[in-house]
Tab-separated table of C-alpha atoms and ligand atoms in Angstrom:
chain	number	residue	atom	x	y	z
A	1233	THR	CA	-5.878	19.704	18.503
A	1234	GLU	CA	-4.883	23.343	18.609
A	1235	TYR	CA	-5.972	25.209	21.711
A	1236	GLU	CA	-5.956	28.964	22.186
A	1237	THR	CA	-6.379	29.382	25.954
A	1238	ILE	CA	-4.913	26.203	27.451
A	1239	LEU	CA	-1.772	24.070	27.159
A	1240	VAL	CA	-2.356	20.341	26.958
A	1241	GLU	CA	0.211	17.640	27.511
A	1242	THR	CA	0.321	13.899	28.206
A	1243	ARG	CA	3.011	12.571	30.571
A	1244	GLY	CA	2.775	8.815	30.866
A	1245	ARG	CA	-0.724	8.018	32.094
A	1246	VAL	CA	-1.387	11.577	33.304
A	1247	GLY	CA	-3.110	14.296	31.275
A	1248	TRP	CA	-2.134	17.894	32.032
A	1249	ILE	CA	-4.270	20.961	31.324
A	1250	THR	CA	-2.664	24.340	32.045
A	1251	LEU	CA	-4.951	27.362	31.877
A	1252	ASN	CA	-3.111	29.920	29.797
A	1253	ARG	CA	-4.684	33.377	29.574
A	1254	PRO	CA	-2.056	35.270	31.598
A	1255	GLU	CA	-3.350	38.641	30.385
A	1256	ALA	CA	-6.648	37.962	32.223
A	1257	LEU	CA	-5.408	35.853	35.172
A	1258	ASN	CA	-6.932	32.825	33.415
A	1259	ALA	CA	-10.459	34.262	33.527
A	1260	LEU	CA	-12.899	31.687	32.171
A	1261	ASN	CA	-14.173	33.077	28.875
A	1262	ALA	CA	-16.321	31.040	26.475
A	1263	THR	CA	-13.281	29.746	24.573
A	1264	LEU	CA	-11.502	28.624	27.734
A	1265	VAL	CA	-14.598	26.831	29.033
A	1266	ARG	CA	-15.032	25.045	25.691
A	1267	GLU	CA	-11.351	24.095	25.593
A	1268	VAL	CA	-11.074	22.855	29.195
A	1269	VAL	CA	-14.232	20.781	28.758
A	1270	GLY	CA	-13.006	19.515	25.358
A	1271	ALA	CA	-9.526	18.558	26.582
A	1272	SER	CA	-10.905	16.913	29.748
A	1273	THR	CA	-13.451	14.815	27.867
A	1274	THR	CA	-10.815	13.832	25.279
A	1275	PHE	CA	-8.528	12.621	28.087
A	1276	ASP	CA	-11.518	10.914	29.705
A	1277	ARG	CA	-12.210	8.863	26.575
A	1278	ASP	CA	-8.560	7.701	26.455
A	1279	PRO	CA	-8.040	4.513	28.514
A	1280	GLY	CA	-4.318	5.351	28.503
A	1281	ILE	CA	-5.057	8.275	30.851
A	1282	GLY	CA	-5.610	7.488	34.533
A	1283	ALA	CA	-5.658	10.979	36.071
A	1284	ILE	CA	-5.935	14.597	34.919
A	1285	VAL	CA	-4.189	17.595	36.499
A	1286	ILE	CA	-5.641	21.062	35.977
A	1287	THR	CA	-3.446	23.985	36.919
A	1288	GLY	CA	-2.918	27.676	36.178
A	1289	SER	CA	0.010	30.021	36.693
A	1290	ALA	CA	1.955	31.057	39.795
A	1291	LYS	CA	-0.240	34.165	40.085
A	1292	ALA	CA	-3.642	32.677	39.315
A	1293	PHE	CA	-5.349	29.326	38.984
A	1294	ALA	CA	-8.283	31.317	37.586
A	1295	ALA	CA	-9.677	34.699	38.673
A	1296	GLY	CA	-13.236	33.706	37.820
A	1297	ALA	CA	-15.601	33.929	34.905
A	1298	ASP	CA	-14.506	36.573	32.379
A	1299	ILE	CA	-16.133	39.727	33.755
A	1300	LYS	CA	-15.528	41.744	30.565
A	1301	GLU	CA	-17.380	39.092	28.551
A	1302	MET	CA	-20.197	38.768	31.106
A	1303	ALA	CA	-20.697	42.513	31.451
A	1304	GLU	CA	-22.434	42.614	28.040
A	1305	GLN	CA	-24.896	39.827	28.833
A	1306	GLY	CA	-28.521	40.005	29.929
A	1307	TYR	CA	-30.864	37.581	31.634
A	1308	ILE	CA	-31.945	35.941	28.398
A	1309	ASP	CA	-28.318	35.303	27.332
A	1310	MET	CA	-27.588	33.560	30.619
A	1311	TYR	CA	-30.846	31.619	30.692
A	1312	LEU	CA	-31.250	30.590	27.039
A	1313	ASN	CA	-27.668	30.479	25.791
A	1314	ASP	CA	-26.113	29.528	29.143
A	1315	PRO	CA	-22.433	30.111	28.345
A	1316	PHE	CA	-21.518	27.827	31.267
A	1317	ARG	CA	-23.505	24.767	30.187
A	1318	GLY	CA	-20.266	23.028	29.116
A	1319	TRP	CA	-19.485	22.409	32.789
A	1320	ALA	CA	-22.302	19.838	32.946
A	1321	GLU	CA	-20.162	17.696	30.652
A	1322	PHE	CA	-17.102	18.361	32.811
A	1323	GLU	CA	-19.013	17.063	35.856
A	1324	ARG	CA	-19.463	13.745	34.036
A	1325	VAL	CA	-15.705	13.176	33.525
A	1326	ARG	CA	-14.944	9.808	35.166
A	1327	THR	CA	-11.149	10.163	35.335
A	1328	PRO	CA	-9.992	11.689	38.643
A	1329	LEU	CA	-9.341	15.418	38.331
A	1330	ILE	CA	-6.688	17.090	40.452
A	1331	ALA	CA	-6.715	20.873	40.752
A	1332	ALA	CA	-3.230	22.234	41.497
A	1333	VAL	CA	-3.952	25.747	42.735
A	1334	ALA	CA	-1.437	28.585	43.109
A	1335	GLY	CA	-2.512	32.205	43.498
A	1336	PHE	CA	-6.112	33.276	42.905
A	1337	ALA	CA	-8.933	30.735	42.636
A	1338	LEU	CA	-11.899	33.092	42.686
A	1339	GLY	CA	-15.511	32.846	41.611
A	1340	GLY	CA	-15.682	30.438	38.691
A	1341	GLY	CA	-12.017	29.588	39.375
A	1342	CYS	CA	-12.865	28.376	42.882
A	1343	GLU	CA	-15.883	26.571	41.416
A	1344	LEU	CA	-13.694	24.872	38.790
A	1345	ALA	CA	-11.350	23.671	41.560
A	1346	MET	CA	-14.372	22.374	43.504
A	1347	MET	CA	-15.581	20.424	40.453
A	1348	CYS	CA	-12.293	18.500	40.648
A	1349	ASP	CA	-11.859	15.510	42.971
A	1350	ILE	CA	-8.752	16.689	44.806
A	1351	ILE	CA	-7.507	20.232	45.438
A	1352	LEU	CA	-3.801	20.663	46.162
A	1353	ALA	CA	-2.869	24.217	47.048
A	1354	ALA	CA	0.365	26.175	47.044
A	1355	ASP	CA	0.962	28.322	50.122
A	1356	THR	CA	0.190	31.291	47.818
A	1357	ALA	CA	-3.358	30.100	47.042
A	1358	LYS	CA	-6.314	32.408	47.692
A	1359	PHE	CA	-9.853	31.087	47.441
A	1360	GLY	CA	-13.094	33.023	47.380
A	1361	GLN	CA	-16.497	33.647	45.862
A	1362	PRO	CA	-16.394	37.437	45.362
A	1363	GLU	CA	-19.364	37.549	42.947
A	1364	ILE	CA	-21.406	39.564	45.465
A	1365	ASN	CA	-19.085	42.523	44.759
A	1366	LEU	CA	-20.145	42.412	41.094
A	1367	GLY	CA	-23.857	42.319	41.852
A	1368	VAL	CA	-24.254	38.617	41.027
A	1369	ILE	CA	-23.984	35.298	42.865
A	1370	PRO	CA	-21.884	32.199	42.128
A	1371	GLY	CA	-23.249	30.374	39.075
A	1372	ILE	CA	-21.350	27.129	38.595
A	1373	GLY	CA	-21.935	25.423	41.899
A	1374	GLY	CA	-20.312	27.751	44.439
A	1375	THR	CA	-23.358	28.107	46.680
A	1376	GLN	CA	-23.801	24.306	46.688
A	1377	ARG	CA	-20.297	22.815	46.770
A	1378	LEU	CA	-18.709	25.342	49.152
A	1379	PRO	CA	-21.170	24.673	52.025
A	1380	ARG	CA	-20.841	20.923	51.466
A	1381	ALA	CA	-17.044	21.302	51.654
A	1382	ILE	CA	-16.583	23.774	54.519
A	1383	GLY	CA	-19.982	23.948	56.217
A	1384	LYS	CA	-22.907	26.303	55.867
A	1385	TYR	CA	-21.791	29.093	58.171
A	1386	LYS	CA	-18.270	29.609	56.864
A	1387	ALA	CA	-19.511	29.307	53.269
A	1388	ALA	CA	-22.206	31.876	53.970
A	1389	GLU	CA	-19.652	34.353	55.286
A	1390	LEU	CA	-17.467	33.949	52.195
A	1391	VAL	CA	-20.338	34.112	49.674
A	1392	LEU	CA	-22.138	37.018	51.391
A	1393	THR	CA	-19.075	39.188	52.058
A	1394	GLY	CA	-16.836	38.213	49.147
A	1395	ARG	CA	-13.892	37.787	51.529
A	1396	LEU	CA	-10.960	35.715	50.226
A	1397	MET	CA	-9.303	32.999	52.299
A	1398	GLY	CA	-5.685	31.916	52.164
A	1399	ALA	CA	-4.306	28.396	51.920
A	1400	GLU	CA	-3.998	27.878	55.706
A	1401	GLU	CA	-7.616	28.795	56.302
A	1402	ALA	CA	-8.745	26.710	53.329
A	1403	GLU	CA	-6.914	23.693	54.704
A	1404	ARG	CA	-8.385	24.140	58.193
A	1405	ALA	CA	-11.830	24.445	56.641
A	1406	GLY	CA	-11.447	21.228	54.657
A	1407	LEU	CA	-11.564	22.717	51.151
A	1408	ILE	CA	-8.144	21.426	50.141
A	1409	SER	CA	-6.316	18.210	50.838
A	1410	ARG	CA	-2.903	19.716	51.468
A	1411	ILE	CA	-0.703	22.837	51.303
A	1412	VAL	CA	2.511	22.486	49.339
A	1413	PRO	CA	5.346	25.050	48.991
A	1414	ALA	CA	4.631	26.912	45.737
A	1415	ALA	CA	7.838	25.706	44.075
A	1416	GLU	CA	6.836	22.068	44.673
A	1417	LEU	CA	3.168	22.286	43.664
A	1418	LEU	CA	3.465	20.740	40.202
A	1419	ASP	CA	5.842	17.962	41.309
A	1420	GLU	CA	3.475	17.084	44.136
A	1421	ALA	CA	0.461	17.139	41.796
A	1422	ALA	CA	2.369	14.869	39.395
A	1423	LEU	CA	3.083	12.439	42.225
A	1424	VAL	CA	-0.553	12.287	43.322
A	1425	ALA	CA	-1.729	11.908	39.714
A	1426	GLU	CA	0.823	9.183	38.893
A	1427	THR	CA	-0.114	7.300	42.045
A	1428	ILE	CA	-3.806	7.304	41.065
A	1429	ALA	CA	-2.966	6.452	37.439
A	1430	SER	CA	-0.998	3.390	38.596
A	1431	LYS	CA	-4.155	1.822	40.090
A	1432	SER	CA	-6.781	-0.143	38.184
A	1433	LEU	CA	-8.736	2.305	36.013
A	1434	PRO	CA	-12.166	0.655	36.414
A	1435	VAL	CA	-11.657	0.447	40.190
A	1436	VAL	CA	-10.643	4.111	40.280
A	1437	TYR	CA	-13.805	4.955	38.311
A	1438	ALA	CA	-15.889	2.999	40.832
A	1439	ALA	CA	-14.256	4.780	43.777
A	1440	LYS	CA	-14.784	8.221	42.211
A	1441	ASP	CA	-18.379	7.324	41.375
A	1442	ALA	CA	-19.069	6.281	44.968
A	1443	LEU	CA	-17.370	9.410	46.356
A	1444	GLN	CA	-19.566	11.510	44.061
A	1445	ALA	CA	-22.648	9.677	45.331
A	1446	ALA	CA	-21.657	10.866	48.814
A	1447	GLN	CA	-22.008	14.466	47.601
A	1448	GLU	CA	-25.244	13.940	45.746
A	1449	THR	CA	-27.397	11.495	47.734
A	1450	GLY	CA	-28.512	10.685	51.255
A	1451	LEU	CA	-26.555	8.245	53.433
A	1452	ALA	CA	-28.764	5.162	52.957
A	1453	GLU	CA	-28.857	5.561	49.181
A	1454	GLY	CA	-25.110	6.207	49.098
A	1455	ILE	CA	-24.388	3.088	51.167
A	1456	ARG	CA	-26.555	1.016	48.795
A	1457	PHE	CA	-24.663	2.477	45.824
A	1458	GLU	CA	-21.340	1.629	47.462
A	1459	LYS	CA	-22.421	-1.956	48.200
A	1460	GLN	CA	-23.207	-2.579	44.523
A	1461	ALA	CA	-20.076	-0.830	43.255
A	1462	PHE	CA	-17.949	-2.776	45.756
A	1463	ALA	CA	-19.474	-6.101	44.668
A	1464	ALA	CA	-18.901	-5.162	41.016
A	1465	THR	CA	-15.131	-4.808	41.557
A	1466	PHE	CA	-15.118	-8.580	42.221
A	1467	ALA	CA	-15.955	-9.111	38.538
A	1468	LEU	CA	-12.599	-7.574	37.538
A	1469	ASP	CA	-9.302	-9.272	36.690
A	1470	ASP	CA	-7.661	-6.471	38.677
A	1471	GLN	CA	-9.397	-7.614	41.889
A	1472	SER	CA	-7.894	-11.092	41.438
A	1473	GLU	CA	-4.517	-9.584	40.590
A	1474	GLY	CA	-4.549	-7.106	43.490
A	1475	MET	CA	-5.361	-9.777	46.062
A	1476	ALA	CA	-2.999	-12.369	44.521
A	1477	ALA	CA	-0.188	-9.795	44.616
A	1478	PHE	CA	-0.832	-9.185	48.320
A	1479	ARG	CA	-0.812	-12.926	49.041
A	1480	ASP	CA	2.438	-13.376	47.035
A	1481	LYS	CA	4.057	-10.297	48.661
A	1482	ARG	CA	4.688	-8.563	45.320
A	1483	THR	CA	3.506	-5.365	43.617
A	1484	ALA	CA	0.222	-5.673	41.709
A	1485	HIS	CA	0.311	-5.212	37.941
A	1486	PHE	CA	-3.103	-3.992	36.935
A	1487	SER	CA	-4.404	-4.653	33.411
A	1488	HIS	CA	-7.265	-2.132	33.804
A	1489	ARG	CA	-9.676	-4.993	33.149
B	2012	HXC	C1	-11.769	39.362	33.248
B	2012	HXC	C2	-9.966	39.723	34.595
B	2012	HXC	C3	-10.568	38.984	35.639
B	2012	HXC	C4	-11.844	38.409	35.395
B	2012	HXC	C5	-8.650	39.666	36.344
B	2012	HXC	N1	-8.789	40.133	35.076
B	2012	HXC	N2	-9.731	38.984	36.706
B	2012	HXC	N3	-10.574	39.904	33.425
B	2012	HXC	N4	-12.406	38.636	34.175
B	2012	HXC	N5	-12.482	37.667	36.306
B	2012	HXC	C6	-7.823	40.935	34.308
B	2012	HXC	C7	-7.776	42.374	34.795
B	2012	HXC	O1	-8.832	43.099	34.230
B	2012	HXC	C8	-6.420	42.793	34.297
B	2012	HXC	O2	-6.455	43.057	32.918
B	2012	HXC	C9	-5.592	41.547	34.471
B	2012	HXC	O3	-6.520	40.439	34.525
B	2012	HXC	C10	-4.760	41.541	35.750
B	2012	HXC	O4	-5.645	41.770	36.831
B	2012	HXC	P1	-5.426	42.922	37.924
B	2012	HXC	O5	-6.757	43.225	38.513
B	2012	HXC	O6	-4.661	44.041	37.348
B	2012	HXC	O7	-4.499	42.152	38.975
B	2012	HXC	P2	-4.389	42.415	40.535
B	2012	HXC	O8	-4.411	43.889	40.811
B	2012	HXC	O9	-3.230	41.613	41.000
B	2012	HXC	O10	-5.733	41.813	41.171
B	2012	HXC	C11	-6.007	40.439	41.108
B	2012	HXC	C12	-7.482	40.166	41.471
B	2012	HXC	C13	-8.410	41.021	40.584
B	2012	HXC	C14	-7.727	40.475	42.952
B	2012	HXC	C15	-7.731	38.670	41.230
B	2012	HXC	O11	-8.017	40.866	39.211
B	2012	HXC	C16	-9.848	40.689	40.697
B	2012	HXC	O12	-10.508	41.042	41.666
B	2012	HXC	N6	-10.421	40.003	39.684
B	2012	HXC	C17	-11.806	39.659	39.631
B	2012	HXC	C18	-12.125	38.537	40.586
B	2012	HXC	C19	-13.609	38.220	40.560
B	2012	HXC	O13	-14.460	39.041	40.885
B	2012	HXC	N7	-13.965	36.979	40.160
B	2012	HXC	C20	-15.337	36.528	40.109
B	2012	HXC	C21	-15.869	36.719	38.720
B	2012	HXC	S1	-17.595	36.374	38.621
B	2012	HXC	P3	-6.432	44.572	32.342
B	2012	HXC	O14	-6.233	44.349	30.867
B	2012	HXC	O15	-7.756	45.143	32.676
B	2012	HXC	O16	-5.295	45.247	33.029
B	2012	HXC	C22	-17.697	34.711	38.451
B	2012	HXC	C23	-19.055	34.145	38.280
B	2012	HXC	C24	-19.016	32.666	38.072
B	2012	HXC	O17	-16.712	34.032	38.433
B	2012	HXC	C25	-20.342	32.114	37.766
B	2012	HXC	C26	-20.737	32.247	36.364
B	2012	HXC	C27	-22.008	31.547	36.025
């Protein structure tokens, strides 16, 4: 497929999506949203892909929704046409998504990172929800995922003031898993992605599903979900293989069955 705003590549069992609108700091316009969602769901349907990395440039992961495009829109465009509805499909991607963030991850860019399962950040990363400065509020999950990630009070300060936070602060707050020197960000993301992709795909799906339940349900319901998903892994060849490999003191070779 030909893409206009992203670069797409497969390396072994890892799918790579690089946001590529340098002239707009990777602002999420309608084409980019359609393409990121399209490329992610295409990777997701491919059993040869075990993890997906989403990254931007050294200067920007993504500086938010495309303000020049949004400036022309009214209430009815947002409500009826909902240019961001593609993200609902993105949220249903079962393959683990790793956001490798350097530079700005603002507004919709921060929200895109938060829709991923893991956020790795370069020391140059800057996160924020500056929508308040534009006379709007976050619209693709920022007011919901940020407080769940970093707590209500810190999220409120960021959303209400529009202040940006650097990588150190983001790590302390629990938004990101790790800070990596900028020059090593992509190698580190590749390592994390390859590690995940080497595990059993259906078991990885089950783990991601259960982790998502933790974000979306109460504790008792989440524990019940986990119990069922855990039991279900015992129906897999890969459970037998994983445990046999441990017993035999060798590396497991998963068949993704
Ligand atoms: C469109 C953008 C853009 C954006 C940057 N650009 N961000 N275009 N939408 N979100 C464009 C600039 O207009 C400029 O192009 C070029 O990218 C380089 O940006 P500069 O501003 O010149 O760079 P710099 O001075 O380094 O400043 C970087 C920056 C700033 C601090 C990130 O660009 C900025 O504040 N951007 C907007 C961040 C923001 O408010 N994001 C939230 C968007 S609202 P030209 O051609 O003009 O020189 C949102 C809502 C989500 O995301 C929810 C929707 C439902």
